Amino acid sequence: MKAGVIAVQGDVAEHAAAVRNAAAAHDESAEVVEIREAGIVPDCDVLLMPGGESTTISRLIRREGIAAEIEAHAASGKPILATCAGLIVCATDAKDDRVEPLGLLDVSVDRNAFGRQKDSFEAKVPVSELDDPFHAVFIRAPAIDEVGDGVETLASVDGRPVAVRDGPVVATAFHPELTDDSRIHDLAFFPEREVVA
Ligand code: GLN
C-alpha cells in the first residue's frame, strides 16, 4: 500500500509510523511518501491530511497544485484520513475566509472551538467502530458543528462530533497519531478487512 502524507506543514513522522502499524496489523506493508509537490498524489492508495495550521495548509496545497489531486483522489473513492487542521481543510465550510476548504467532507467546523475553552486536553473517547475507547489528544481542536446527511458520526465529546466518516474520508478533531494506538488509521484505511491475528 502506498500512503501519501501531505507534508507541506504539520506532523508527518507520527502519521507515517501509525499507518505502518495499521498496515502491519493486516499483514501488509505501507510505503509512506511525503507530499510537498504535485504529481505524487495520483500514485497513492491512501492519503493523510495532518494537523498543523489550516490556513497555511490550505494555501500551500492550492499554490502547489496538490489540492486538485486530493479532490480527484477522493472522487475516485480512495481513502483519506484527515486530522485536526486536516479536517478543517477537507470540510465544506470552515467559517473562515482565510481557509479555502476542499469540500470533501460534508461538515461545517468552528476552527478553534475546543481551543478557546482549553488549549489542549486528552480524553478517553468511545468510537462506534472500535471495541474499546480511544485515548484522544486534542490540541487547539476544531469542533464540528453541523454534519450533512451522508456523514456518520463515529465519536462525540460533550455532544459534539469529534470523529466522522463521509464516504472515503475519515476525519478527527483530535490527533490519533500522537499515541501508539493506530486503530483510527486502521478504520480509515482498512474499513472492511479483518485484522490478521
Ligand atoms: N485549530 C487549528 C487550525 O485552525 C488546528 C490545530 C491543529 O491541527 N492541532 O488550523
Coordinates of C-alpha atoms and ligand atoms in Angstrom, one line a residue:
M1 CA 0.0 0.0 0.0
K2 CA 1.3 3.4 -0.9
A3 CA 0.4 6.1 1.7
G4 CA 0.9 9.7 1.0
V5 CA 1.2 12.2 3.9
I6 CA 0.5 15.8 2.9
A7 CA 3.7 17.3 4.3
V8 CA 3.5 21.0 3.4
Q9 CA 3.2 21.7 7.1
G10 CA 2.3 19.8 10.2
D11 CA 3.1 16.5 11.9
V12 CA 4.3 13.9 9.4
A13 CA 6.6 11.3 11.0
E14 CA 3.9 10.3 13.6
H15 CA 1.4 9.6 10.9
A16 CA 3.9 7.6 8.9
A17 CA 4.5 5.4 11.9
A18 CA 0.8 4.9 12.6
V19 CA 0.0 3.9 9.0
R20 CA 2.9 1.4 9.0
N21 CA 1.5 -0.1 12.3
A22 CA -2.0 -0.3 10.9
A23 CA -0.8 -2.0 7.7
A24 CA 1.3 -4.5 9.8
A25 CA -1.9 -5.5 11.7
H26 CA -3.3 -6.6 8.3
D27 CA -0.1 -8.4 7.3
E28 CA 0.6 -5.7 4.7
S29 CA 3.4 -3.2 4.4
A30 CA 2.9 0.5 3.8
E31 CA 5.3 2.6 1.7
V32 CA 5.0 6.2 3.1
V33 CA 5.7 9.2 0.9
E34 CA 5.8 12.8 1.9
I35 CA 3.9 15.1 -0.4
R36 CA 5.1 18.7 -0.9
E37 CA 4.6 19.0 -4.6
A38 CA 2.1 18.0 -7.4
G39 CA 2.5 14.7 -9.2
I40 CA 2.8 12.2 -6.3
V41 CA -0.8 12.0 -5.0
P42 CA -2.1 10.1 -8.2
D43 CA 0.2 7.2 -7.3
C44 CA -1.1 6.9 -3.7
D45 CA -3.6 4.4 -2.5
V46 CA -4.4 6.3 0.7
L47 CA -3.8 9.9 1.9
L48 CA -3.2 11.5 5.2
M49 CA -4.0 15.2 5.9
P50 CA -2.2 16.0 9.2
G51 CA -2.9 18.6 11.8
G52 CA -1.0 21.9 11.8
E53 CA -2.4 25.3 10.7
S54 CA -5.4 25.0 8.4
T55 CA -4.9 28.5 6.8
T56 CA -1.3 27.6 5.9
I57 CA -2.1 24.1 4.7
S58 CA -5.0 25.2 2.5
R59 CA -2.9 28.0 0.9
L60 CA 0.1 25.8 0.2
I61 CA -1.8 22.8 -1.3
R62 CA -3.5 25.2 -3.7
R63 CA -0.4 27.0 -4.6
E64 CA 1.5 23.8 -5.3
G65 CA -1.4 22.2 -7.3
I66 CA -1.9 19.4 -4.8
A67 CA -5.4 20.4 -3.9
A68 CA -6.9 19.3 -7.2
E69 CA -5.1 16.0 -6.9
I70 CA -6.5 15.4 -3.4
E71 CA -10.0 16.2 -4.8
A72 CA -9.5 13.6 -7.6
H73 CA -8.3 11.0 -5.1
A74 CA -11.4 11.4 -3.0
A75 CA -13.7 11.5 -6.1
S76 CA -12.3 8.0 -7.1
G77 CA -13.3 6.7 -3.7
K78 CA -9.8 6.2 -2.3
P79 CA -9.4 6.7 1.5
I80 CA -8.3 9.8 3.2
L81 CA -7.7 10.3 6.9
A82 CA -7.8 14.0 7.9
T83 CA -6.9 15.1 11.4
C84 CA -7.4 18.4 13.2
A85 CA -6.3 21.1 10.7
G86 CA -6.6 18.4 8.0
L87 CA -10.3 18.0 9.0
I88 CA -10.8 21.8 8.6
V89 CA -9.1 21.8 5.2
C90 CA -11.4 18.9 4.0
A91 CA -14.6 20.4 5.3
T92 CA -17.3 22.0 3.2
D93 CA -17.4 25.1 5.4
A94 CA -14.6 26.3 7.7
K95 CA -16.4 29.5 8.5
D96 CA -13.2 31.5 8.0
D97 CA -12.3 33.3 4.8
R98 CA -8.6 32.6 5.3
V99 CA -9.3 28.9 4.7
E100 CA -10.4 27.7 1.3
P101 CA -11.6 24.2 2.2
L102 CA -11.7 21.3 -0.2
G103 CA -15.3 20.3 0.4
L104 CA -14.6 16.6 0.7
L105 CA -16.4 16.2 4.0
D106 CA -19.9 17.5 4.4
V107 CA -19.4 19.2 7.7
S108 CA -19.1 22.8 9.0
V109 CA -16.4 23.4 11.5
D110 CA -15.6 26.0 14.2
R111 CA -11.8 26.2 13.8
N112 CA -10.7 26.7 17.4
A113 CA -13.8 25.9 19.3
F114 CA -12.3 23.5 21.8
G115 CA -9.1 25.6 21.8
R116 CA -10.9 28.6 23.1
Q117 CA -12.1 26.6 26.1
K118 CA -8.8 24.9 26.8
D119 CA -5.8 24.9 24.6
S120 CA -5.3 21.1 24.8
F121 CA -6.8 18.2 26.6
E122 CA -7.0 14.5 26.5
A123 CA -10.0 12.2 26.8
K124 CA -10.9 8.6 26.5
V125 CA -13.5 8.7 23.7
P126 CA -15.8 5.8 22.7
V127 CA -15.6 5.3 18.9
S128 CA -18.5 3.5 17.3
E129 CA -16.3 1.2 15.1
L130 CA -13.9 0.3 17.9
D131 CA -14.4 -2.1 20.8
D132 CA -12.5 0.0 23.4
P133 CA -12.4 3.8 23.9
F134 CA -9.6 5.7 22.1
H135 CA -7.2 7.9 24.0
A136 CA -7.7 11.2 22.1
V137 CA -5.3 14.1 22.2
F138 CA -6.9 17.5 21.4
I139 CA -4.7 20.5 20.5
R140 CA -6.4 23.8 19.6
A141 CA -9.0 21.4 18.2
P142 CA -11.9 22.4 15.9
A143 CA -15.5 21.5 16.7
I144 CA -17.7 20.0 14.1
D145 CA -21.0 21.9 14.4
E146 CA -23.1 20.6 11.5
V147 CA -22.9 17.3 9.7
G148 CA -24.6 16.6 6.4
D149 CA -27.0 13.7 5.7
G150 CA -24.4 11.2 4.4
V151 CA -22.0 11.8 7.3
E152 CA -21.7 9.2 10.0
T153 CA -20.6 10.4 13.5
L154 CA -18.1 7.9 14.9
A155 CA -17.4 9.7 18.2
S156 CA -18.5 12.8 20.2
V157 CA -17.3 14.8 23.2
D158 CA -19.8 16.9 25.1
G159 CA -22.4 16.1 22.4
R160 CA -20.2 17.5 19.6
P161 CA -18.9 15.2 16.9
V162 CA -15.1 14.7 17.0
A163 CA -14.7 11.8 14.6
V164 CA -16.8 11.4 11.4
R165 CA -16.9 9.3 8.2
D166 CA -18.1 10.7 4.9
G167 CA -17.6 8.1 2.2
P168 CA -13.9 7.6 1.7
V169 CA -13.0 10.4 4.2
V170 CA -12.5 9.7 7.9
A171 CA -11.7 12.9 9.9
T172 CA -11.0 13.5 13.6
A173 CA -10.8 16.8 15.6
F174 CA -8.1 15.1 17.7
H175 CA -4.6 13.7 16.9
P176 CA -4.7 9.9 16.6
E177 CA -1.0 9.9 15.5
L178 CA 0.2 11.1 18.9
T179 CA -0.4 7.8 20.7
D180 CA 0.9 4.3 19.9
D181 CA -2.7 3.3 19.1
S182 CA -3.2 3.0 15.3
R183 CA -6.8 1.9 15.4
I184 CA -8.1 5.2 13.8
H185 CA -5.6 4.8 10.9
D186 CA -6.9 1.2 10.7
L187 CA -10.6 2.1 10.4
A188 CA -9.8 4.8 7.9
F189 CA -7.6 2.6 5.6
F190 CA -8.8 -0.9 6.2
P191 CA -12.6 -0.3 6.6
E192 CA -13.8 -3.8 5.6
R193 CA -10.8 -6.0 6.3
E194 CA -10.3 -8.3 9.2
V195 CA -7.2 -7.9 11.4
V196 CA -4.8 -10.8 10.8
A197 CA -4.2 -12.3 14.2
Ligands
GLN1 N1 -7.2 25.0 15.1 C1 -6.0 24.8 14.2 C2 -6.4 25.4 12.8 O1 -7.3 26.1 12.6 C3 -5.7 23.3 14.0 C4 -5.0 22.8 15.2 C5 -4.3 21.5 15.0 O2 -4.2 21.0 13.9 N2 -3.7 21.0 16.1 O3 -5.6 25.3 11.9

